[in-house]
Amino acid sequence: MEDKDRNIIFDDEKDVLLNHEYDGIQEFDNPMPPWWLYGFYFTIALGVVYLLWYDVLGIGPSQTEEYQRELAAAEEMYGVDPGAGPGAGTSVDYATLEILTDQASLDAGRTIYTNPAQLCVTCHGANAQGLVGPDLTSNYWLHGCDLPSLMNSVKSGFPQQGMPPYGSGNRLSDEELQQLASYLISLRGSNPDGAKAPDMSRSVQCEI
Ligand code: HEC
């Protein structure tokens, strides 16, 4: 390359010009800027600390431990261990409970169902005829329609499908769940106005 072509190179730069040239392109041997270098050293140091802290010495929680903690926190908040099967996290075996049929219990169930704070009405309608959520008076069910299944459905909710535990996350006692489920059973076959069309994929059939 002719000298005139490199008129942008100053004399004091000649000694840091690397000794190769490709297609007329040459390279300076410039040091990395200090801010970049220190940033790089910092990440290396951080990497070592991280490795010691979480993996070697085990002072910080591992991902599995963090996951377990979140599960425990959720269980405390909602009374459900999402990883456990139906009826988990309760001292009462729901399968041993009877459907309540006395008027006082059904009224109590209705009060819970229609309590605005519990949100059931928002998704299932004032008469459980179904809105966003399914009709709860028909004989088409997905998660079972006997008393323990209903109690478990309400307790755990179906977060993936949009129903939070207890409908609103407001915890209900086992007794309240029993009253609520008994009330729902009492509505079965009531054929309320505006009932949602039956969804045939909800294949658990219940006696009406
Ligand atoms: C934010 C909306 C929403 C709220 C609030 C809600 N649900 Fe649901 N619910 C749903 C949806 C959606 C499903 C369907 C879940 C599925 O398909 O797996 C469902 C399913 C159910 C089921 C099971 C139905 C079946 O076929 O097995 C029951 C029982 C139920 N809800 C009762 C209640 C009660 C009682 C309340 C109030 C405490 C309530 N829900 C509050 C949306 C809601």
PDB file of N, CA and C in Angstrom, residues 87-162:
ATOM      1  N   GLY A  87     -57.456 -33.327  48.258  1.00  0.00           N
ATOM      2  CA  GLY A  87     -57.620 -33.479  49.698  1.00  0.00           C
ATOM      3  C   GLY A  87     -56.353 -33.211  50.482  1.00  0.00           C
ATOM      4  N   ALA A  88     -55.251 -32.894  49.777  1.00  0.00           N
ATOM      5  CA  ALA A  88     -53.987 -32.675  50.479  1.00  0.00           C
ATOM      6  C   ALA A  88     -54.072 -31.413  51.325  1.00  0.00           C
ATOM      7  N   GLY A  89     -53.276 -31.356  52.342  1.00  0.00           N
ATOM      8  CA  GLY A  89     -53.182 -30.160  53.156  1.00  0.00           C
ATOM      9  C   GLY A  89     -54.374 -29.979  54.079  1.00  0.00           C
ATOM     10  N   THR A  90     -55.145 -31.007  54.290  1.00  0.00           N
ATOM     11  CA  THR A  90     -56.280 -30.885  55.181  1.00  0.00           C
ATOM     12  C   THR A  90     -56.291 -32.079  56.119  1.00  0.00           C
ATOM     13  N   SER A  91     -56.829 -31.854  57.316  1.00  0.00           N
ATOM     14  CA  SER A  91     -56.890 -32.969  58.260  1.00  0.00           C
ATOM     15  C   SER A  91     -58.167 -33.781  58.033  1.00  0.00           C
ATOM     16  N   VAL A  92     -59.132 -33.147  57.321  1.00  0.00           N
ATOM     17  CA  VAL A  92     -60.397 -33.842  57.094  1.00  0.00           C
ATOM     18  C   VAL A  92     -60.292 -34.660  55.810  1.00  0.00           C
ATOM     19  N   ASP A  93     -60.771 -35.919  55.863  1.00  0.00           N
ATOM     20  CA  ASP A  93     -60.830 -36.714  54.639  1.00  0.00           C
ATOM     21  C   ASP A  93     -62.185 -36.420  53.992  1.00  0.00           C
ATOM     22  N   TYR A  94     -62.155 -35.681  52.888  1.00  0.00           N
ATOM     23  CA  TYR A  94     -63.408 -35.226  52.273  1.00  0.00           C
ATOM     24  C   TYR A  94     -64.314 -36.399  51.904  1.00  0.00           C
ATOM     25  N   ALA A  95     -63.677 -37.541  51.587  1.00  0.00           N
ATOM     26  CA  ALA A  95     -64.473 -38.688  51.139  1.00  0.00           C
ATOM     27  C   ALA A  95     -65.419 -39.187  52.235  1.00  0.00           C
ATOM     28  N   THR A  96     -65.114 -38.830  53.483  1.00  0.00           N
ATOM     29  CA  THR A  96     -65.968 -39.320  54.579  1.00  0.00           C
ATOM     30  C   THR A  96     -67.116 -38.359  54.873  1.00  0.00           C
ATOM     31  N   LEU A  97     -67.137 -37.205  54.213  1.00  0.00           N
ATOM     32  CA  LEU A  97     -68.163 -36.196  54.542  1.00  0.00           C
ATOM     33  C   LEU A  97     -69.479 -36.497  53.824  1.00  0.00           C
ATOM     34  N   GLU A  98     -70.564 -36.079  54.447  1.00  0.00           N
ATOM     35  CA  GLU A  98     -71.890 -36.279  53.863  1.00  0.00           C
ATOM     36  C   GLU A  98     -72.332 -35.004  53.145  1.00  0.00           C
ATOM     37  N   ILE A  99     -73.183 -35.183  52.150  1.00  0.00           N
ATOM     38  CA  ILE A  99     -73.808 -34.017  51.518  1.00  0.00           C
ATOM     39  C   ILE A  99     -74.801 -33.426  52.520  1.00  0.00           C
ATOM     40  N   LEU A 100     -74.684 -32.109  52.750  1.00  0.00           N
ATOM     41  CA  LEU A 100     -75.587 -31.469  53.708  1.00  0.00           C
ATOM     42  C   LEU A 100     -76.900 -31.138  53.003  1.00  0.00           C
ATOM     43  N   THR A 101     -77.995 -31.422  53.646  1.00  0.00           N
ATOM     44  CA  THR A 101     -79.281 -31.145  52.996  1.00  0.00           C
ATOM     45  C   THR A 101     -80.174 -30.246  53.842  1.00  0.00           C
ATOM     46  N   ASP A 102     -79.757 -29.947  55.081  1.00  0.00           N
ATOM     47  CA  ASP A 102     -80.613 -29.088  55.910  1.00  0.00           C
ATOM     48  C   ASP A 102     -80.576 -27.652  55.392  1.00  0.00           C
ATOM     49  N   GLN A 103     -81.680 -26.954  55.581  1.00  0.00           N
ATOM     50  CA  GLN A 103     -81.844 -25.625  54.986  1.00  0.00           C
ATOM     51  C   GLN A 103     -80.766 -24.653  55.453  1.00  0.00           C
ATOM     52  N   ALA A 104     -80.396 -24.726  56.728  1.00  0.00           N
ATOM     53  CA  ALA A 104     -79.410 -23.776  57.263  1.00  0.00           C
ATOM     54  C   ALA A 104     -78.077 -23.916  56.526  1.00  0.00           C
ATOM     55  N   SER A 105     -77.664 -25.166  56.282  1.00  0.00           N
ATOM     56  CA  SER A 105     -76.384 -25.381  55.593  1.00  0.00           C
ATOM     57  C   SER A 105     -76.463 -24.932  54.144  1.00  0.00           C
ATOM     58  N   LEU A 106     -77.598 -25.225  53.484  1.00  0.00           N
ATOM     59  CA  LEU A 106     -77.733 -24.809  52.082  1.00  0.00           C
ATOM     60  C   LEU A 106     -77.771 -23.285  51.979  1.00  0.00           C
ATOM     61  N   ASP A 107     -78.421 -22.638  52.947  1.00  0.00           N
ATOM     62  CA  ASP A 107     -78.425 -21.168  52.952  1.00  0.00           C
ATOM     63  C   ASP A 107     -77.011 -20.640  53.149  1.00  0.00           C
ATOM     64  N   ALA A 108     -76.271 -21.294  54.045  1.00  0.00           N
ATOM     65  CA  ALA A 108     -74.885 -20.870  54.289  1.00  0.00           C
ATOM     66  C   ALA A 108     -74.083 -21.034  52.992  1.00  0.00           C
ATOM     67  N   GLY A 109     -74.301 -22.162  52.280  1.00  0.00           N
ATOM     68  CA  GLY A 109     -73.610 -22.401  51.009  1.00  0.00           C
ATOM     69  C   GLY A 109     -73.965 -21.338  49.982  1.00  0.00           C
ATOM     70  N   ARG A 110     -75.245 -20.985  49.956  1.00  0.00           N
ATOM     71  CA  ARG A 110     -75.688 -19.979  48.993  1.00  0.00           C
ATOM     72  C   ARG A 110     -75.039 -18.623  49.307  1.00  0.00           C
ATOM     73  N   THR A 111     -74.955 -18.314  50.605  1.00  0.00           N
ATOM     74  CA  THR A 111     -74.344 -17.046  51.016  1.00  0.00           C
ATOM     75  C   THR A 111     -72.883 -16.987  50.562  1.00  0.00           C
ATOM     76  N   ILE A 112     -72.192 -18.111  50.691  1.00  0.00           N
ATOM     77  CA  ILE A 112     -70.789 -18.129  50.249  1.00  0.00           C
ATOM     78  C   ILE A 112     -70.734 -17.989  48.730  1.00  0.00           C
ATOM     79  N   TYR A 113     -71.613 -18.743  48.043  1.00  0.00           N
ATOM     80  CA  TYR A 113     -71.588 -18.717  46.577  1.00  0.00           C
ATOM     81  C   TYR A 113     -71.854 -17.304  46.052  1.00  0.00           C
ATOM     82  N   THR A 114     -72.802 -16.605  46.683  1.00  0.00           N
ATOM     83  CA  THR A 114     -73.185 -15.288  46.159  1.00  0.00           C
ATOM     84  C   THR A 114     -72.383 -14.156  46.784  1.00  0.00           C
ATOM     85  N   ASN A 115     -71.504 -14.481  47.728  1.00  0.00           N
ATOM     86  CA  ASN A 115     -70.668 -13.447  48.338  1.00  0.00           C
ATOM     87  C   ASN A 115     -69.769 -12.820  47.264  1.00  0.00           C
ATOM     88  N   PRO A 116     -69.942 -11.512  47.031  1.00  0.00           N
ATOM     89  CA  PRO A 116     -69.160 -10.883  45.949  1.00  0.00           C
ATOM     90  C   PRO A 116     -67.655 -11.083  46.137  1.00  0.00           C
ATOM     91  N   ALA A 117     -67.221 -11.183  47.399  1.00  0.00           N
ATOM     92  CA  ALA A 117     -65.782 -11.325  47.650  1.00  0.00           C
ATOM     93  C   ALA A 117     -65.269 -12.678  47.156  1.00  0.00           C
ATOM     94  N   GLN A 118     -66.163 -13.658  47.002  1.00  0.00           N
ATOM     95  CA  GLN A 118     -65.718 -14.999  46.612  1.00  0.00           C
ATOM     96  C   GLN A 118     -65.695 -15.187  45.093  1.00  0.00           C
ATOM     97  N   LEU A 119     -66.375 -14.275  44.384  1.00  0.00           N
ATOM     98  CA  LEU A 119     -66.302 -14.178  42.912  1.00  0.00           C
ATOM     99  C   LEU A 119     -66.963 -15.313  42.137  1.00  0.00           C
ATOM    100  N   CYS A 120     -67.541 -16.314  42.796  1.00  0.00           N
ATOM    101  CA  CYS A 120     -68.152 -17.424  42.045  1.00  0.00           C
ATOM    102  C   CYS A 120     -69.126 -16.884  41.000  1.00  0.00           C
ATOM    103  N   VAL A 121     -69.968 -15.925  41.431  1.00  0.00           N
ATOM    104  CA  VAL A 121     -71.023 -15.389  40.567  1.00  0.00           C
ATOM    105  C   VAL A 121     -70.432 -14.735  39.318  1.00  0.00           C
ATOM    106  N   THR A 122     -69.296 -14.099  39.494  1.00  0.00           N
ATOM    107  CA  THR A 122     -68.661 -13.418  38.373  1.00  0.00           C
ATOM    108  C   THR A 122     -68.384 -14.371  37.223  1.00  0.00           C
ATOM    109  N   CYS A 123     -67.987 -15.573  37.544  1.00  0.00           N
ATOM    110  CA  CYS A 123     -67.584 -16.504  36.485  1.00  0.00           C
ATOM    111  C   CYS A 123     -68.613 -17.599  36.209  1.00  0.00           C
ATOM    112  N   HIS A 124     -69.429 -17.938  37.219  1.00  0.00           N
ATOM    113  CA  HIS A 124     -70.376 -19.045  36.998  1.00  0.00           C
ATOM    114  C   HIS A 124     -71.818 -18.568  36.965  1.00  0.00           C
ATOM    115  N   GLY A 125     -72.055 -17.257  37.204  1.00  0.00           N
ATOM    116  CA  GLY A 125     -73.409 -16.720  37.133  1.00  0.00           C
ATOM    117  C   GLY A 125     -74.150 -16.838  38.452  1.00  0.00           C
ATOM    118  N   ALA A 126     -75.140 -15.935  38.626  1.00  0.00           N
ATOM    119  CA  ALA A 126     -75.880 -15.858  39.892  1.00  0.00           C
ATOM    120  C   ALA A 126     -76.576 -17.174  40.214  1.00  0.00           C
ATOM    121  N   ASN A 127     -77.018 -17.899  39.182  1.00  0.00           N
ATOM    122  CA  ASN A 127     -77.702 -19.173  39.417  1.00  0.00           C
ATOM    123  C   ASN A 127     -76.852 -20.348  38.981  1.00  0.00           C
ATOM    124  N   ALA A 128     -75.550 -20.132  38.922  1.00  0.00           N
ATOM    125  CA  ALA A 128     -74.583 -21.168  38.542  1.00  0.00           C
ATOM    126  C   ALA A 128     -74.824 -21.673  37.119  1.00  0.00           C
ATOM    127  N   GLN A 129     -75.471 -20.796  36.311  1.00  0.00           N
ATOM    128  CA  GLN A 129     -75.817 -21.217  34.946  1.00  0.00           C
ATOM    129  C   GLN A 129     -74.613 -21.204  34.002  1.00  0.00           C
ATOM    130  N   GLY A 130     -73.495 -20.655  34.469  1.00  0.00           N
ATOM    131  CA  GLY A 130     -72.284 -20.655  33.640  1.00  0.00           C
ATOM    132  C   GLY A 130     -72.103 -19.345  32.901  1.00  0.00           C
ATOM    133  N   LEU A 131     -70.908 -18.764  32.990  1.00  0.00           N
ATOM    134  CA  LEU A 131     -70.554 -17.566  32.213  1.00  0.00           C
ATOM    135  C   LEU A 131     -69.191 -17.868  31.596  1.00  0.00           C
ATOM    136  N   VAL A 132     -68.155 -17.293  32.188  1.00  0.00           N
ATOM    137  CA  VAL A 132     -66.804 -17.663  31.763  1.00  0.00           C
ATOM    138  C   VAL A 132     -66.526 -19.114  32.161  1.00  0.00           C
ATOM    139  N   GLY A 133     -66.932 -19.427  33.374  1.00  0.00           N
ATOM    140  CA  GLY A 133     -66.794 -20.799  33.869  1.00  0.00           C
ATOM    141  C   GLY A 133     -67.982 -21.632  33.428  1.00  0.00           C
ATOM    142  N   PRO A 134     -67.882 -22.939  33.604  1.00  0.00           N
ATOM    143  CA  PRO A 134     -68.955 -23.826  33.141  1.00  0.00           C
ATOM    144  C   PRO A 134     -70.225 -23.730  33.983  1.00  0.00           C
ATOM    145  N   ASP A 135     -71.322 -24.160  33.373  1.00  0.00           N
ATOM    146  CA  ASP A 135     -72.597 -24.338  34.066  1.00  0.00           C
ATOM    147  C   ASP A 135     -72.384 -25.372  35.183  1.00  0.00           C
ATOM    148  N   LEU A 136     -72.760 -25.008  36.406  1.00  0.00           N
ATOM    149  CA  LEU A 136     -72.557 -25.948  37.521  1.00  0.00           C
ATOM    150  C   LEU A 136     -73.852 -26.660  37.901  1.00  0.00           C
ATOM    151  N   THR A 137     -74.886 -26.518  37.059  1.00  0.00           N
ATOM    152  CA  THR A 137     -76.155 -27.171  37.384  1.00  0.00           C
ATOM    153  C   THR A 137     -76.433 -28.352  36.460  1.00  0.00           C
ATOM    154  N   SER A 138     -75.609 -28.507  35.430  1.00  0.00           N
ATOM    155  CA  SER A 138     -75.874 -29.556  34.447  1.00  0.00           C
ATOM    156  C   SER A 138     -75.303 -30.887  34.924  1.00  0.00           C
ATOM    157  N   ASN A 139     -75.402 -31.884  34.085  1.00  0.00           N
ATOM    158  CA  ASN A 139     -74.766 -33.141  34.471  1.00  0.00           C
ATOM    159  C   ASN A 139     -73.520 -33.412  33.628  1.00  0.00           C
ATOM    160  N   TYR A 140     -72.932 -32.333  33.117  1.00  0.00           N
ATOM    161  CA  TYR A 140     -71.659 -32.485  32.403  1.00  0.00           C
ATOM    162  C   TYR A 140     -70.550 -31.862  33.237  1.00  0.00           C
ATOM    163  N   TRP A 141     -69.614 -32.689  33.643  1.00  0.00           N
ATOM    164  CA  TRP A 141     -68.555 -32.222  34.537  1.00  0.00           C
ATOM    165  C   TRP A 141     -67.207 -32.698  34.036  1.00  0.00           C
ATOM    166  N   LEU A 142     -66.214 -31.990  34.476  1.00  0.00           N
ATOM    167  CA  LEU A 142     -64.858 -32.348  34.070  1.00  0.00           C
ATOM    168  C   LEU A 142     -64.072 -32.930  35.237  1.00  0.00           C
ATOM    169  N   HIS A 143     -64.297 -32.366  36.407  1.00  0.00           N
ATOM    170  CA  HIS A 143     -63.434 -32.737  37.535  1.00  0.00           C
ATOM    171  C   HIS A 143     -64.199 -33.500  38.613  1.00  0.00           C
ATOM    172  N   GLY A 144     -65.341 -34.045  38.243  1.00  0.00           N
ATOM    173  CA  GLY A 144     -66.097 -34.835  39.205  1.00  0.00           C
ATOM    174  C   GLY A 144     -67.174 -34.006  39.865  1.00  0.00           C
ATOM    175  N   CYS A 145     -68.284 -34.647  40.222  1.00  0.00           N
ATOM    176  CA  CYS A 145     -69.426 -33.898  40.727  1.00  0.00           C
ATOM    177  C   CYS A 145     -69.877 -34.392  42.092  1.00  0.00           C
ATOM    178  N   ASP A 146     -69.157 -35.339  42.680  1.00  0.00           N
ATOM    179  CA  ASP A 146     -69.504 -35.769  44.033  1.00  0.00           C
ATOM    180  C   ASP A 146     -68.964 -34.738  45.021  1.00  0.00           C
ATOM    181  N   LEU A 147     -69.382 -34.858  46.255  1.00  0.00           N
ATOM    182  CA  LEU A 147     -69.029 -33.838  47.248  1.00  0.00           C
ATOM    183  C   LEU A 147     -67.511 -33.605  47.371  1.00  0.00           C
ATOM    184  N   PRO A 148     -66.713 -34.675  47.575  1.00  0.00           N
ATOM    185  CA  PRO A 148     -65.272 -34.415  47.719  1.00  0.00           C
ATOM    186  C   PRO A 148     -64.649 -33.783  46.474  1.00  0.00           C
ATOM    187  N   SER A 149     -65.088 -34.204  45.277  1.00  0.00           N
ATOM    188  CA  SER A 149     -64.520 -33.614  44.055  1.00  0.00           C
ATOM    189  C   SER A 149     -64.837 -32.127  43.979  1.00  0.00           C
ATOM    190  N   LEU A 150     -66.086 -31.777  44.323  1.00  0.00           N
ATOM    191  CA  LEU A 150     -66.473 -30.363  44.259  1.00  0.00           C
ATOM    192  C   LEU A 150     -65.654 -29.549  45.259  1.00  0.00           C
ATOM    193  N   MET A 151     -65.500 -30.108  46.460  1.00  0.00           N
ATOM    194  CA  MET A 151     -64.731 -29.382  47.480  1.00  0.00           C
ATOM    195  C   MET A 151     -63.297 -29.176  47.008  1.00  0.00           C
ATOM    196  N   ASN A 152     -62.736 -30.225  46.415  1.00  0.00           N
ATOM    197  CA  ASN A 152     -61.357 -30.094  45.921  1.00  0.00           C
ATOM    198  C   ASN A 152     -61.259 -29.138  44.742  1.00  0.00           C
ATOM    199  N   SER A 153     -62.273 -29.173  43.851  1.00  0.00           N
ATOM    200  CA  SER A 153     -62.263 -28.256  42.702  1.00  0.00           C
ATOM    201  C   SER A 153     -62.240 -26.817  43.175  1.00  0.00           C
ATOM    202  N   VAL A 154     -63.098 -26.503  44.182  1.00  0.00           N
ATOM    203  CA  VAL A 154     -63.161 -25.125  44.665  1.00  0.00           C
ATOM    204  C   VAL A 154     -61.875 -24.770  45.398  1.00  0.00           C
ATOM    205  N   LYS A 155     -61.397 -25.726  46.183  1.00  0.00           N
ATOM    206  CA  LYS A 155     -60.211 -25.461  46.996  1.00  0.00           C
ATOM    207  C   LYS A 155     -58.977 -25.162  46.139  1.00  0.00           C
ATOM    208  N   SER A 156     -58.738 -26.030  45.178  1.00  0.00           N
ATOM    209  CA  SER A 156     -57.508 -25.838  44.405  1.00  0.00           C
ATOM    210  C   SER A 156     -57.725 -24.892  43.224  1.00  0.00           C
ATOM    211  N   GLY A 157     -58.999 -24.731  42.784  1.00  0.00           N
ATOM    212  CA  GLY A 157     -59.242 -23.923  41.594  1.00  0.00           C
ATOM    213  C   GLY A 157     -58.581 -24.565  40.396  1.00  0.00           C
ATOM    214  N   PHE A 158     -58.632 -23.859  39.269  1.00  0.00           N
ATOM    215  CA  PHE A 158     -57.961 -24.346  38.052  1.00  0.00           C
ATOM    216  C   PHE A 158     -57.205 -23.173  37.450  1.00  0.00           C
ATOM    217  N   PRO A 159     -56.121 -22.791  38.128  1.00  0.00           N
ATOM    218  CA  PRO A 159     -55.416 -21.564  37.737  1.00  0.00           C
ATOM    219  C   PRO A 159     -55.091 -21.522  36.238  1.00  0.00           C
ATOM    220  N   GLN A 160     -54.760 -22.682  35.671  1.00  0.00           N
ATOM    221  CA  GLN A 160     -54.414 -22.692  34.238  1.00  0.00           C
ATOM    222  C   GLN A 160     -55.614 -22.303  33.380  1.00  0.00           C
ATOM    223  N   GLN A 161     -56.823 -22.672  33.855  1.00  0.00           N
ATOM    224  CA  GLN A 161     -58.028 -22.365  33.075  1.00  0.00           C
ATOM    225  C   GLN A 161     -58.656 -21.044  33.524  1.00  0.00           C
ATOM    226  N   GLY A 162     -58.068 -20.413  34.519  1.00  0.00           N
ATOM    227  CA  GLY A 162     -58.542 -19.089  34.920  1.00  0.00           C
ATOM    228  C   GLY A 162     -59.287 -19.038  36.238  1.00  0.00           C
TER     229      GLY A 162
END
